[in-house]
Amino acid sequence: MRTALKLLLAPMIVLSCTHAKAADPLASYHVRSELEHIPATDIDTYRLWPVAGKDDPGTPIITVLRPHAGRANGTAVIVAPGGAYISLAGMLEGVEPAAWFTARGVTAFILTYRVGRTARLPIPLADGARAVRFVRANAAAFGIDPARIGMMGFSAGGHLAATTAVDATSGDPTSADPIERASSRPDFLILAYPWLEATQIRADGTSQYCEFALHFSSDQCQPQNYAGFLPREHVTKAAPPTFIYHTTDDDLVPVAGSVRFYQALIENGVPQNFMPIKRVPTAAAWEGYHLRLKLGPNF
């Protein structure tokens, strides 16, 4: 009798397992990450593109930090750390803000985009657009609203986030890749001391972007090759609602770049909020940011 019951249930068990595997659209993207040691309720890391074979450290990844059970409000934010496109400040400008968001019910995604001499612009920008598409295409699996996906960027990550927003496309409905069918437009944008004019050519023919690139690599960097990556020149009325905060005496990333981007948003009728603040310790800057940015179930 027991043997017969096993034989009867075997096909059902096989079908159940097959269905479970087919139901997970993220299985082929899952990968282990050093960020997964962070104390949190639920953390997973995914490649932005499926890659066969062993994990490639050069592959862009996204790490999701979920709110505690019962706290999620359906909103999501993709966090892009800064680092002058030569490195990533993954803890200060990735983990810390992500944890702040999850404590308030927002599902946070830390974007580890490609940087360094082998990943000059526009490569990191492709990672930014893909990240938004990836999260939106898998919104159901992440338990979020596909119409409430924002992006936050710090410094160079702010340049990436702003560019992702102003150069967004609606997706390719004919693509064989379901992720590429999704829109790359964030639904809201948060820019923290964004490096928006990194590629601006100065009077002497140089640019900050190439200055940093040449400081850490002997490879050539011609400013004119990157001069077109100025987000303010691509702003249209389709840009998402944007919040910017920036210290007024920032010597490395001048606030003027944020001011000009802010003006472009105003000229195009885009909802915006700009918070210039005096030079203060990072913790105090975060406090000021907390007071202005109010998140909740209706965000």
XYZ file of C-alpha atoms in Angstrom, residues 94-272:
179
model
C 25.111 52.092 -0.319
C 24.449 50.005 2.768
C 23.728 52.895 5.163
C 21.068 54.658 3.070
C 19.596 51.296 2.026
C 19.176 50.323 5.695
C 17.551 53.702 6.376
C 15.002 53.075 3.641
C 14.173 49.513 4.696
C 13.539 50.692 8.265
C 10.782 52.842 6.765
C 9.147 50.129 4.695
C 10.939 50.794 1.400
C 12.594 47.876 -0.402
C 16.148 48.990 -1.204
C 18.471 47.793 -3.955
C 22.209 48.566 -3.814
C 23.635 48.810 -7.325
C 27.221 47.617 -7.811
C 27.880 49.042 -11.244
C 31.049 48.663 -13.298
C 33.862 51.171 -12.699
C 37.551 51.613 -13.442
C 39.672 51.743 -16.579
C 37.815 48.889 -18.279
C 34.421 50.470 -17.611
C 34.580 54.008 -18.926
C 31.368 55.853 -19.767
C 28.856 54.853 -21.039
C 29.322 51.348 -19.562
C 28.191 52.277 -16.010
C 25.164 54.048 -17.474
C 24.075 50.819 -19.163
C 24.182 49.193 -15.719
C 21.961 51.949 -14.307
C 19.310 51.528 -16.987
C 19.450 47.749 -16.691
C 19.013 47.972 -12.908
C 15.740 49.888 -13.247
C 14.490 47.467 -15.905
C 15.544 44.470 -13.773
C 13.687 45.668 -10.682
C 10.581 46.675 -12.653
C 10.438 43.446 -14.675
C 10.629 41.445 -11.433
C 8.398 43.689 -9.336
C 5.992 40.879 -8.492
C 8.814 38.644 -7.263
C 10.159 41.485 -5.101
C 6.710 42.384 -3.779
C 6.842 45.984 -4.979
C 4.756 48.315 -7.128
C 6.312 48.638 -10.633
C 5.084 52.261 -10.721
C 6.886 53.198 -7.479
C 10.531 52.484 -8.256
C 12.908 55.334 -7.561
C 16.639 55.852 -7.843
C 19.068 57.542 -5.465
C 22.631 58.438 -6.393
C 25.574 59.880 -4.485
C 28.296 61.906 -6.237
C 29.230 59.881 -9.357
C 26.260 57.650 -8.555
C 24.179 60.832 -8.746
C 25.454 61.409 -12.268
C 24.533 57.820 -13.119
C 21.055 58.123 -11.548
C 20.330 61.473 -13.233
C 21.499 60.187 -16.610
C 19.439 57.022 -16.206
C 16.387 59.190 -15.564
C 16.778 61.738 -18.355
C 17.872 59.186 -20.977
C 15.267 56.581 -20.037
C 13.444 54.569 -22.677
C 10.166 52.680 -22.514
C 11.732 49.320 -23.355
C 11.724 47.103 -26.401
C 8.468 45.121 -26.638
C 9.983 42.821 -29.272
C 13.019 41.807 -27.180
C 13.504 38.139 -26.362
C 14.728 39.252 -22.940
C 11.693 40.118 -20.762
C 13.821 42.521 -18.715
C 14.582 44.611 -21.793
C 10.859 45.009 -22.411
C 10.488 47.054 -19.201
C 10.933 50.819 -18.938
C 14.220 52.195 -17.567
C 12.618 55.377 -16.195
C 12.737 55.754 -12.392
C 9.465 57.025 -10.911
C 11.326 59.447 -8.642
C 14.900 60.639 -8.310
C 17.005 61.521 -5.254
C 20.393 63.124 -5.890
C 22.917 63.558 -3.077
C 25.761 65.978 -3.953
C 25.606 64.654 -7.533
C 28.674 64.924 -9.801
C 26.498 66.189 -12.647
C 29.178 68.102 -14.560
C 32.013 65.593 -14.243
C 32.454 65.465 -18.012
C 32.139 69.210 -18.589
C 35.181 70.408 -20.562
C 36.930 73.255 -18.746
C 38.664 76.269 -20.290
C 41.997 74.433 -20.345
C 40.494 71.482 -22.264
C 40.437 69.100 -19.282
C 37.562 67.569 -17.330
C 37.181 66.252 -13.805
C 36.121 62.877 -15.159
C 39.343 62.402 -17.115
C 41.376 63.929 -14.308
C 40.280 61.172 -11.940
C 40.549 58.485 -14.615
C 44.152 59.447 -15.430
C 45.094 59.652 -11.759
C 44.308 55.982 -11.284
C 45.203 54.631 -14.730
C 47.800 55.228 -17.412
C 45.193 54.674 -20.140
C 44.333 57.710 -22.228
C 41.206 59.715 -21.481
C 40.155 62.332 -24.013
C 37.642 64.794 -22.457
C 35.925 65.415 -25.794
C 34.945 61.737 -25.943
C 32.806 62.120 -22.826
C 31.557 65.697 -23.117
C 28.084 64.569 -24.148
C 27.335 62.929 -20.809
C 25.834 66.038 -19.217
C 22.411 65.167 -17.742
C 21.120 68.756 -17.690
C 21.288 68.881 -21.499
C 18.933 65.897 -21.732
C 16.235 67.063 -19.316
C 12.684 67.053 -20.737
C 9.230 67.194 -19.219
C 9.389 63.378 -19.034
C 12.008 63.486 -16.256
C 10.734 62.098 -12.925
C 10.063 64.175 -9.783
C 13.484 64.995 -8.310
C 14.880 65.855 -4.881
C 18.442 67.229 -4.709
C 20.577 68.068 -1.708
C 24.098 69.471 -1.869
C 26.476 71.369 0.424
C 27.069 74.891 -0.833
C 30.841 74.867 -0.274
C 31.669 71.465 -1.755
C 35.131 71.881 -3.311
C 35.209 68.516 -5.060
C 31.708 68.493 -6.524
C 30.630 72.140 -6.996
C 27.020 72.884 -6.102
C 26.664 74.909 -9.337
C 26.128 71.665 -11.257
C 23.125 70.821 -9.071
C 21.795 74.369 -9.427
C 21.920 74.182 -13.230
C 20.250 70.774 -13.258
C 17.581 72.125 -10.893
C 16.988 75.055 -13.240
C 16.609 72.671 -16.188
C 13.965 70.748 -14.246
C 12.064 73.979 -13.511
C 12.231 75.088 -17.142
C 10.729 71.774 -18.231
C 7.965 71.760 -15.628
C 9.348 68.775 -13.703
C 8.347 68.563 -10.008
C 11.509 69.215 -7.974
